[in-house]
Coordinates of C-alpha atoms in Angstrom, one line a residue:
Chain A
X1 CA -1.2 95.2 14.8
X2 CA -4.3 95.9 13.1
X3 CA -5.6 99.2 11.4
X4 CA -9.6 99.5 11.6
X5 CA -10.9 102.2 9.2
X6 CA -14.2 103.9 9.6
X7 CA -15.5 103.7 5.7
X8 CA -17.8 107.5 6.9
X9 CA -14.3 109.0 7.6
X10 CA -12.3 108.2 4.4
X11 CA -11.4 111.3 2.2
X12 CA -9.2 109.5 -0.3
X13 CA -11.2 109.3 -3.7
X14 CA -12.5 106.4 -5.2
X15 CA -9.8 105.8 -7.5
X16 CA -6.5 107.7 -6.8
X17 CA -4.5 108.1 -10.7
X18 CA -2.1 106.1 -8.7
X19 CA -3.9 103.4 -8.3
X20 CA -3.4 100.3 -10.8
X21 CA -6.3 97.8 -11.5
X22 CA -4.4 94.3 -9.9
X23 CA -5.9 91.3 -12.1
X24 CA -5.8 88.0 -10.5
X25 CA -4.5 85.6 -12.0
X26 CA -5.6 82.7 -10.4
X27 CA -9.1 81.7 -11.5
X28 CA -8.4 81.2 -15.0
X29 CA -4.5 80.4 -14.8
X30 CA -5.8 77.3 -12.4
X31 CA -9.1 76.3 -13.8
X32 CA -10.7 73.7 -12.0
X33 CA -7.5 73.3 -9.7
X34 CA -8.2 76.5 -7.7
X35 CA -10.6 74.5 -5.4
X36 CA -7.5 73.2 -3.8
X37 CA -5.4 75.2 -1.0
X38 CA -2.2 75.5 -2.3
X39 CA -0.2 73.2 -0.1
X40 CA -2.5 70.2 -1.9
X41 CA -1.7 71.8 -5.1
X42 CA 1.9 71.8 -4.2
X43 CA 1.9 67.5 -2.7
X44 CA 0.1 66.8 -5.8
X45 CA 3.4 68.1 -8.4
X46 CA 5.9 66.0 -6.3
X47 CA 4.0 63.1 -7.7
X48 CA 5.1 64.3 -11.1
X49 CA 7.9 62.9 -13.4
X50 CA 10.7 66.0 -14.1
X51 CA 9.3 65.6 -17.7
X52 CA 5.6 66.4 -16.7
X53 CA 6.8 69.4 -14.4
X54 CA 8.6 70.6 -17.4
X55 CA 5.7 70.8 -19.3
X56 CA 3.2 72.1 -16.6
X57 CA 5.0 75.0 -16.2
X58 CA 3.7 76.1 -19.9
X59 CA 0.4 75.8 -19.2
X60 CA -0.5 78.8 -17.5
X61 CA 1.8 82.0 -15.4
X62 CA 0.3 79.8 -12.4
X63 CA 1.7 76.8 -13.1
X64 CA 5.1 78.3 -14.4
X65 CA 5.2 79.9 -10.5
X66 CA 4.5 76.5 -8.6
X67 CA 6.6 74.0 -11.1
X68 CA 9.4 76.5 -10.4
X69 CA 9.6 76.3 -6.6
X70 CA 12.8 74.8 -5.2
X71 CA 11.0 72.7 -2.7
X72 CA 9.9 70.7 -5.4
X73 CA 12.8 70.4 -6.9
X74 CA 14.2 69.2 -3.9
X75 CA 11.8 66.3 -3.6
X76 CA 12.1 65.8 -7.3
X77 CA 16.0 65.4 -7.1
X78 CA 16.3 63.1 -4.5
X79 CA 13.7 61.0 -6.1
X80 CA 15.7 60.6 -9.3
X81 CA 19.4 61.0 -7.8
X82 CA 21.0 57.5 -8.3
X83 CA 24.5 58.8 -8.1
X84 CA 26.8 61.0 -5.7
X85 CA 25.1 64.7 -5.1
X86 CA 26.5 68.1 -6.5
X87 CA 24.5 70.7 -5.6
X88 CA 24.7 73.0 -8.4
X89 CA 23.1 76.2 -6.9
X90 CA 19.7 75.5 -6.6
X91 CA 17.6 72.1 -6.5
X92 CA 16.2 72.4 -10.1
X93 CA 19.7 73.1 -11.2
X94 CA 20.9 69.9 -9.4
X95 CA 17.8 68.1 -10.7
X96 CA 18.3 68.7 -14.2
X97 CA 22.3 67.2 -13.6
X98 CA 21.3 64.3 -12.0
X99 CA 19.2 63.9 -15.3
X100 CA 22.1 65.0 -17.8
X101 CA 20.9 67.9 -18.9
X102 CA 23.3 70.1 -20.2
X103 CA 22.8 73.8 -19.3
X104 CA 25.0 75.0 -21.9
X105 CA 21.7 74.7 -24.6
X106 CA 19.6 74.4 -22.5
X107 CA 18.2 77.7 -20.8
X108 CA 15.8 76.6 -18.4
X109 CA 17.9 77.7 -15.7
X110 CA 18.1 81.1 -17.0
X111 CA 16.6 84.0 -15.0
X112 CA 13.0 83.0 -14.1
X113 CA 9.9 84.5 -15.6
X114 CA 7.9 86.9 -12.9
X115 CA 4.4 87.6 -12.7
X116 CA 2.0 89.7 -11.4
X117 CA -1.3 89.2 -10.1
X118 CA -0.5 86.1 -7.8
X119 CA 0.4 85.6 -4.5
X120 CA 0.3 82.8 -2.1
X121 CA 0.5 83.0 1.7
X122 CA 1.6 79.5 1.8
X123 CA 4.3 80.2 -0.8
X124 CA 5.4 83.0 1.1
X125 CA 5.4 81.3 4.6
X126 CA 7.3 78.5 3.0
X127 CA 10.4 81.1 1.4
X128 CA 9.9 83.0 4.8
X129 CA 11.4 79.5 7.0
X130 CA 14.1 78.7 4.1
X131 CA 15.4 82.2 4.9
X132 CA 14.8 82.3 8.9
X133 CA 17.9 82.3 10.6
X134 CA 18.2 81.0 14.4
X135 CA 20.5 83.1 15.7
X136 CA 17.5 85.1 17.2
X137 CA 16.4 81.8 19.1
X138 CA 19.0 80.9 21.3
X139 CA 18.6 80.2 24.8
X140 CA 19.5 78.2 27.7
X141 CA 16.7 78.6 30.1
X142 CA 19.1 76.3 32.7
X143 CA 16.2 73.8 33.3
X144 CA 18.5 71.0 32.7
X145 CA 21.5 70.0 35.3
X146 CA 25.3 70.8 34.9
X147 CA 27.8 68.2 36.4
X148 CA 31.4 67.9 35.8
X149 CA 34.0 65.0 36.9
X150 CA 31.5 62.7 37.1
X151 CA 31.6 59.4 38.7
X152 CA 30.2 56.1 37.0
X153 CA 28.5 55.6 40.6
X154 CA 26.9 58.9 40.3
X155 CA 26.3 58.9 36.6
X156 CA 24.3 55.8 37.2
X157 CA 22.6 57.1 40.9
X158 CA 21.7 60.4 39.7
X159 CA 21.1 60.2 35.9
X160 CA 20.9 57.0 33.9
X161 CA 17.2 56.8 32.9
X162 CA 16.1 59.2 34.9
X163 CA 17.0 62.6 34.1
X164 CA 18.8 64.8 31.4
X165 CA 22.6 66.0 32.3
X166 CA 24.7 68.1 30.6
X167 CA 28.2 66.8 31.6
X168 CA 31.3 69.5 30.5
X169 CA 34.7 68.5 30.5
X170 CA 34.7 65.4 28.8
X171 CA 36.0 66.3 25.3
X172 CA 39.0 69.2 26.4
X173 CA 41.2 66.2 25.4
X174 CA 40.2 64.7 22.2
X175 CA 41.7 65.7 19.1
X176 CA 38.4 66.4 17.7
X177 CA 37.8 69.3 19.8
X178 CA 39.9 71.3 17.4
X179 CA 40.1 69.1 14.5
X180 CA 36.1 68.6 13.9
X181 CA 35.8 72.0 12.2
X182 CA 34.5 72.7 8.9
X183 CA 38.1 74.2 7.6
X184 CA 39.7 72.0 8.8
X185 CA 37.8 68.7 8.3
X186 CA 38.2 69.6 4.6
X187 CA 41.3 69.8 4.4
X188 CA 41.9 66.3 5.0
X189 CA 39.0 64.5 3.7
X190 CA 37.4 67.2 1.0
X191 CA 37.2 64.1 -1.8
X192 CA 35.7 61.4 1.0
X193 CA 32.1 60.7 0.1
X194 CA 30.0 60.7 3.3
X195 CA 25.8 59.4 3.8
X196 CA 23.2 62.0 4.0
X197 CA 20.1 61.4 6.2
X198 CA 17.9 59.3 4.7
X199 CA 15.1 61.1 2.4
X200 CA 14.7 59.5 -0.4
X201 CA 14.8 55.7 -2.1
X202 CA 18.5 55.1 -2.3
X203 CA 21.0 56.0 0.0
X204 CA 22.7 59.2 -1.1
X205 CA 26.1 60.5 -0.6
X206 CA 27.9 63.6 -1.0
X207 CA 32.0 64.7 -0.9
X208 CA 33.0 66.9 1.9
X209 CA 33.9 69.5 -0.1
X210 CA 30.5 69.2 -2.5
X211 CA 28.6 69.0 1.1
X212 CA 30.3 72.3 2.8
X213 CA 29.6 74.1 -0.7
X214 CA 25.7 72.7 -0.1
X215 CA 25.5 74.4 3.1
X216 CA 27.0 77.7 1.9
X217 CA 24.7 78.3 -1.1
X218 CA 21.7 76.8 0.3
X219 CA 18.0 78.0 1.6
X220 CA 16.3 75.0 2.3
X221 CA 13.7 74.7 4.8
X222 CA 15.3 71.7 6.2
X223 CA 18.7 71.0 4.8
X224 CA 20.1 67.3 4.4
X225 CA 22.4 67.0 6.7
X226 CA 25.3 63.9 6.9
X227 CA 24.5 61.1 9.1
X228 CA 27.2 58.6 8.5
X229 CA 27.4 55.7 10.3
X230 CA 29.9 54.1 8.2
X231 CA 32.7 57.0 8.6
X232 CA 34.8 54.9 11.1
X233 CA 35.0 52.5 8.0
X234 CA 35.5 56.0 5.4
X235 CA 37.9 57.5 7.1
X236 CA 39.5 55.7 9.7
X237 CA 41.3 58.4 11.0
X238 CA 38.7 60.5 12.4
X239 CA 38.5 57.2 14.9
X240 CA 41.6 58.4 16.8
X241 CA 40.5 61.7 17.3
X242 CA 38.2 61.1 20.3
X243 CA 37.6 58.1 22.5
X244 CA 34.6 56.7 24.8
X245 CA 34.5 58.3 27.7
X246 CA 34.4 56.7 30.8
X247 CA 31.0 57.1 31.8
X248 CA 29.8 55.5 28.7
X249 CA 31.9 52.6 28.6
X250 CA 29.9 49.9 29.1
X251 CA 28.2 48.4 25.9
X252 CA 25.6 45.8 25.3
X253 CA 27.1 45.5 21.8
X254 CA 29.9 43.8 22.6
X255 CA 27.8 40.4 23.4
X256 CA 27.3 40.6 19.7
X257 CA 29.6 39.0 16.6
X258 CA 31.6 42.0 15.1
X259 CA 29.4 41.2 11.6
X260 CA 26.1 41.2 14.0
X261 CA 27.0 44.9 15.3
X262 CA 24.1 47.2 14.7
X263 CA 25.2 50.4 13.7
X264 CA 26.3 52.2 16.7
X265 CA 28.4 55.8 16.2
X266 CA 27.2 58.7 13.4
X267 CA 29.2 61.5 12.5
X268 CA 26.7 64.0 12.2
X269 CA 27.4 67.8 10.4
X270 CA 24.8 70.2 9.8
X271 CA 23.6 74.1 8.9
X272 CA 21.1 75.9 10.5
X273 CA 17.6 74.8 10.1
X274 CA 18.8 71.2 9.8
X275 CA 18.1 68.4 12.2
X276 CA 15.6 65.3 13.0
X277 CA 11.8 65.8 13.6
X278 CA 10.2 64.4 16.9
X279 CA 11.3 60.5 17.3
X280 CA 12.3 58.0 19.3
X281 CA 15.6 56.0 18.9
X282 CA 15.4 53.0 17.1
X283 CA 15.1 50.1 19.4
X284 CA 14.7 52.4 22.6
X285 CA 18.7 52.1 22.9
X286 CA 20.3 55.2 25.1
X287 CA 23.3 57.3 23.5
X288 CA 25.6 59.9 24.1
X289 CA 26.0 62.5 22.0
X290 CA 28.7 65.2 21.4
X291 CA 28.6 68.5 20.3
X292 CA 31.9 69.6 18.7
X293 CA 31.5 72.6 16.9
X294 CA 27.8 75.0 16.8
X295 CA 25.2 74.3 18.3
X296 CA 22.1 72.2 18.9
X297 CA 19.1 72.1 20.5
X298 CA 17.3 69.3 22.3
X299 CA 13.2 68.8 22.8
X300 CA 12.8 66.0 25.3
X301 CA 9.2 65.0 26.2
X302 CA 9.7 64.0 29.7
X303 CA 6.7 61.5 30.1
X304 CA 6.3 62.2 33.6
X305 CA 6.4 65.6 33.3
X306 CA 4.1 65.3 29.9
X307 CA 5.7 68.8 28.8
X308 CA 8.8 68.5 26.5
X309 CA 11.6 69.9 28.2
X310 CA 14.1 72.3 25.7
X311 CA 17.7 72.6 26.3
X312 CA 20.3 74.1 23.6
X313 CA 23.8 72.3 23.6
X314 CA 26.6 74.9 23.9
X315 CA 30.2 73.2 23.2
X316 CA 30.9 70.3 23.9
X317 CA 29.2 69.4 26.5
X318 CA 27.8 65.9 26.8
X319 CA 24.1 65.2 27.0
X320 CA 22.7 61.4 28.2
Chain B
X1 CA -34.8 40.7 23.9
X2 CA -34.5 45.0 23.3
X3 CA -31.5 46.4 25.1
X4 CA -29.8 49.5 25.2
X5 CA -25.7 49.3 24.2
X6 CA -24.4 52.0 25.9
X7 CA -20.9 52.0 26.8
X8 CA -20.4 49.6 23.5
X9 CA -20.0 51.0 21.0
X10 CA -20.0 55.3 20.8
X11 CA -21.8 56.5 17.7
X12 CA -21.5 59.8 16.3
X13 CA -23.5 62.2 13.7
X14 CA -21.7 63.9 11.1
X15 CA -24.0 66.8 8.9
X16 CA -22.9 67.9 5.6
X17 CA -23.4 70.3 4.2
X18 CA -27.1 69.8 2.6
X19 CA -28.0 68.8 6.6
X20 CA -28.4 65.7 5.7
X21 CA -27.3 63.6 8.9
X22 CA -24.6 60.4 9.0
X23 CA -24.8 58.5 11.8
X24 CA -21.8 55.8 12.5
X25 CA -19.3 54.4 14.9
X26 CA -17.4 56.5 16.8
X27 CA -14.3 54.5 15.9
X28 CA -14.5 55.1 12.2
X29 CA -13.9 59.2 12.0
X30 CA -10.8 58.5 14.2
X31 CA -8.8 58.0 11.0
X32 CA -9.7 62.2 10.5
X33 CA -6.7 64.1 12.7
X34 CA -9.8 66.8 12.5
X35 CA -12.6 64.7 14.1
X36 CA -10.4 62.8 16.4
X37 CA -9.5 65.8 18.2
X38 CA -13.1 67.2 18.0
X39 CA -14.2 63.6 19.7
X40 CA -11.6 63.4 22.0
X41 CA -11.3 66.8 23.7
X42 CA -14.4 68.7 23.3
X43 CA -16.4 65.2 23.5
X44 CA -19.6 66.2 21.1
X45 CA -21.6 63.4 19.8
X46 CA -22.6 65.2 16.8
X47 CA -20.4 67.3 13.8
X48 CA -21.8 70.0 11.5
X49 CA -19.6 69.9 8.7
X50 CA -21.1 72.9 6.3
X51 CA -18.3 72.9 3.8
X52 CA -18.6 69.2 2.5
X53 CA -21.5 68.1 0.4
X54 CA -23.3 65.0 1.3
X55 CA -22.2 62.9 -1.6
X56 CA -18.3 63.7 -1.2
X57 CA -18.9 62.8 2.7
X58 CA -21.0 59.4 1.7
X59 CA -17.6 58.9 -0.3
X60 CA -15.4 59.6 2.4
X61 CA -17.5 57.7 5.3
X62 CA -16.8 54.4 2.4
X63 CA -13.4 54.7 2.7
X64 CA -13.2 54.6 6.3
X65 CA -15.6 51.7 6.2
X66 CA -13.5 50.1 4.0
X67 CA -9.9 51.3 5.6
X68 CA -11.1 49.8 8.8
X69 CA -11.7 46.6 7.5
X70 CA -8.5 45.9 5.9
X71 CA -6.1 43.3 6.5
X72 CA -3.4 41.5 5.1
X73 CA -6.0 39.2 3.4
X74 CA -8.2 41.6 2.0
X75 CA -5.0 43.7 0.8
X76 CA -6.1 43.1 -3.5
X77 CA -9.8 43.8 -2.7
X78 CA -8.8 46.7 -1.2
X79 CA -6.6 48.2 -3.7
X80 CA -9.4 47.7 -6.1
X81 CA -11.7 49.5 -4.4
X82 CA -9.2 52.2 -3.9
X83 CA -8.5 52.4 -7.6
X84 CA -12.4 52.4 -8.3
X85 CA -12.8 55.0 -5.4
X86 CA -11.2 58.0 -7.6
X87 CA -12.5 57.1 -10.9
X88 CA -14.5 59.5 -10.5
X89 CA -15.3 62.9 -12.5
X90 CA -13.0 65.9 -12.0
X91 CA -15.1 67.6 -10.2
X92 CA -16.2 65.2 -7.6
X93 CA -12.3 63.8 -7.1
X94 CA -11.7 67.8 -6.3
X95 CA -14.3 67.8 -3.9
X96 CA -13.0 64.3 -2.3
X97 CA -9.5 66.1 -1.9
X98 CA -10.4 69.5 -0.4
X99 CA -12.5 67.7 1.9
X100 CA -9.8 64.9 2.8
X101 CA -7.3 67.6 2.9
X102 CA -9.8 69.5 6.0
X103 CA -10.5 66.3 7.5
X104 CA -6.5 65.8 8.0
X105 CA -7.0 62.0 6.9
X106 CA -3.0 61.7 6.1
X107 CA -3.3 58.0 4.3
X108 CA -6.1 59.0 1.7
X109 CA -5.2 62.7 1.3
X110 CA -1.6 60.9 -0.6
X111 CA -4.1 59.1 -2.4
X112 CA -5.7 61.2 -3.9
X113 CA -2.9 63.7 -4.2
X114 CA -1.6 60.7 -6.5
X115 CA -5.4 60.6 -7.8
X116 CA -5.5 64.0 -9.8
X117 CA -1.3 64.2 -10.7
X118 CA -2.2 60.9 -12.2
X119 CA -4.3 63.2 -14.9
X120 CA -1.6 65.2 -15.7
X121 CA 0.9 62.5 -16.2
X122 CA 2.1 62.5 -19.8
X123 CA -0.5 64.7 -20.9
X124 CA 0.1 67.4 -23.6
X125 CA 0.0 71.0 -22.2
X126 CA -3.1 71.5 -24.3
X127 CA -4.7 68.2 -23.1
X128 CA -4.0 69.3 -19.2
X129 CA -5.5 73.1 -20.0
X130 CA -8.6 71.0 -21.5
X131 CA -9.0 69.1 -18.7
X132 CA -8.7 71.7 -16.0
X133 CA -10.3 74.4 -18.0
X134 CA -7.1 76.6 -17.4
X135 CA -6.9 79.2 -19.9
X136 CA -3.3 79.9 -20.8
X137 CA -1.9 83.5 -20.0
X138 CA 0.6 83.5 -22.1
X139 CA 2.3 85.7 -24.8
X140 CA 2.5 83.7 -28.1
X141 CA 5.9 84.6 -28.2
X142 CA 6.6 83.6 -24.1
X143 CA 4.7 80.3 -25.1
X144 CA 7.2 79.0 -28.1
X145 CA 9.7 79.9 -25.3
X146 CA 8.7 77.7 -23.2
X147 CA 8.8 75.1 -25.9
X148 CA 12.3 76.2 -27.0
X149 CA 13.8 76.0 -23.0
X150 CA 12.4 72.5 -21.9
X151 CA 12.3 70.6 -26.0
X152 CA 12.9 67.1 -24.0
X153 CA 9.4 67.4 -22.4
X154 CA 7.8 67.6 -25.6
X155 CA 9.3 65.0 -26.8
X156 CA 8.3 61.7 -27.6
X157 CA 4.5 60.4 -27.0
X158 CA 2.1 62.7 -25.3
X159 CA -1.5 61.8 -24.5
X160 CA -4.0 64.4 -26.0
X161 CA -7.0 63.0 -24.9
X162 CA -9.0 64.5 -21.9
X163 CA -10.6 61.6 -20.4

């Protein structure tokens, strides 16, 4: 909504005693830098060394704002992290372990300096999506088909290549359908060391229990999430807890050596806000995908329909 | 013989900002996620740009010569001419990015990105305020903070030199 005010009509005084004189601080806290929009300002520090952020910050209040943002922290952590992740409460925190920092005498992490006299729309947009929640956005506008007890015949017929399904039913049996909880995944394998989708150089991994204390104290704007496909080889165990249902039996794979096997099942675990942006599987292969615990939601582009169609998951129900 | 080549190649105009006019190959301003959608669904044949100067879009219409014409051969020449593309002054590198950055030309936006955090690499804080002509609005005593909380970044060999 928008306010227009008629200058003619305004009684207020000049100056109210109230009002204080704001300074801006950005002209001569950026220098030559304020040509650029703040998101370039903002790509060019990730290109920085943890060392050279360090010191940018005490060039100007400007400067101690932006070298202080945990996005780039993030970025700068899993550039440097060479070793298992523990989040330590916020990414410059986690940053500065990675590095061997001790906090103990060393007060960077104390409370932050605030300033005045800046602001940032792009900043603030930013913070505003590490802090939206999606509870507000669920629906299922039922523009995607329901089947249960399905047939391979009529999986095939119907569905195979041709349309999305939502097939219910077809995890009431497997362990994992009560197992594959946060509590109670942690209770067995809290010290197992699971992958994390792939954002940086190396490969990183996190324990359970380090992971599930991530998700808690985190605001990220997209949260690493763990995308292991090496957890049948981790944990064996969690194997047992579900099988291949029947519909999706049939498996090009197996034409293959056992060494030859491209990697073919992911445990995947998640908070809100995480997930993968727009792509296409790797080698156009098909999968099937279960939904255990939460809740997801799909954006298919339907090529024929050249819309994207949008379902959300509810539990586990099967999706092809 | 004099012939017409239409339906060969499509060229295109681009104005800066001083209305001085570029005219080149359709093709070429593809690599700008701005102009490509400009070409493509609104079909225009000619571009005011009124924010970039001529000399920054001279610069920019180089690379994209230059971009186009890469291959796996040509990969050393090209990184050369990168390198020489951005040793530029301040000023002008600034314009390049602002420009680059409206343009939405994703490859050479990195770049230069790269480009100017390259000349704050290992720089002292003084040396970086020099070159940007930041002042600092700091307390004295907030400053020697600073130096106190983060003593490791101070540490060791810092370039003071502004060039």
């Amino acid at each position: 909504m928008e306010v227009e005010e008629n200058p003619q009509l305004q009684t207020q005084p000049e100056s109210s005693p109230m009002e204080v004189e704001q300074i801006d601080r950005r002209p001569a806290a950026l220098g030559d830098l304020r040509l650029l929009p703040d998101e370039v300002l903002c790509a060019i520090l990730t290109f920085l060394t943890p060392r050279d952020v360090a010191r940018l910050s005490c060039v100007s209040s400007v400067m101690y704002i932006l070298c202080n943002e945990e996005p780039l922290w993030m970025s700068i952590c899993l550039d440097i992290a060479n070793r298992q992740l523990q989040y330590k409460g916020s990414w410059k925190r986690t940053a500065l372990d990675q590095l061997n920092v001790t906090f103990e005498n060393n007060e960077s992490c104390r409370k932050p300096l605030h300033f005045d006299g800046f602001n940032s729309l792009f900043l603030y947009r930013r913070l505003y999506r590490c802090y939206t929640s999606l509870n507000g956005f669920y629906y299922d506008t039922g523009n995607v088909e329901r089947a249960k007890n399905l047939s391979i015949e009529e999986f095939h017929d119907k569905y195979d290549g041709q349309k999305p399904v939502l097939i219910a039913g077809l995890a009431d049996t497997w362990p994992a359908s009560t197992t594959w909880t946060t509590e109670e995944l942690l209770k067995k394998y809290e010290d197992t060391a699971f992958k994390l989708s792939q954002r940086s150089r190396h490969k990183i991994k996190m324990k359970l229990k380090d992971y599930v204390s991530y998700i808690k104290l985190q605001h990220d704007e997209d949260p690493l999430y763990i995308f292991d496909e090496k957890f049948g080889e981790t944990a064996p165990e969690l194997l047992k807890d579900y099988s291949v249902p029947n519909i999706f039996k049939e498996d090009f794979f197996d034409v293959l050596d056992r060494d030859q096997r491209p990697p073919f099942r992911w445990l995947i675990m998640g908070p809100e806000r995480s997930g993968a942006s727009w792509h296409v599987d790797p080698a156009l292969t098909s999968a099937w995908n279960t939904l255990l615990c939460g809740r997801k939601r799909y954006i298919i582009e339907n090529q024929s329909l050249s819309f994207p169609v949008i379902l959300s998951q509810g539990l586990a129900e099967y999706f092809s | 013989m004099a012939s017409s080549t239409t339906g060969e190649k499509k060229i295109l105009t681009l104005k800066g900002g001083d209305n001085e006019e570029f005219i080149l190959e359709e093709s070429l301003v593809l690599q700008s996620e701005l102009l490509k959608n400009m070409v493509k669904e609104e079909r225009v044949s000619s571009i005011p740009l009124p924010s970039i100067k001529s000399k920054t879009l001279v610069k920019i219409i180089e690379y994209l010569k230059k971009h186009a014409e890469l291959t796996p051969s040509n990969k050393e020449e090209f990184k050369n001419f990168e390198k020489e593309f951005v040793n530029v002054v301040l000023e002008e590198l600034l314009d390049i990015t602002v420009a680059v950055n409206y343009l939405k030309i994703n490859g050479l936006l990195e770049f230069c990105c790269q480009a100017v955090a390259d000349r704050i690499k290992d720089k002292s804080v003084e040396a970086v305020r020099k070159i940007f002509r930041i002042e600092s609005d700091f307390t004295p005593e907030e400053e020697s903070e600073f130096r106190k909380e983060t003593p490791e970044a101070f540490e060791g060999d810092l370039d003071d030199t502004t060039n």
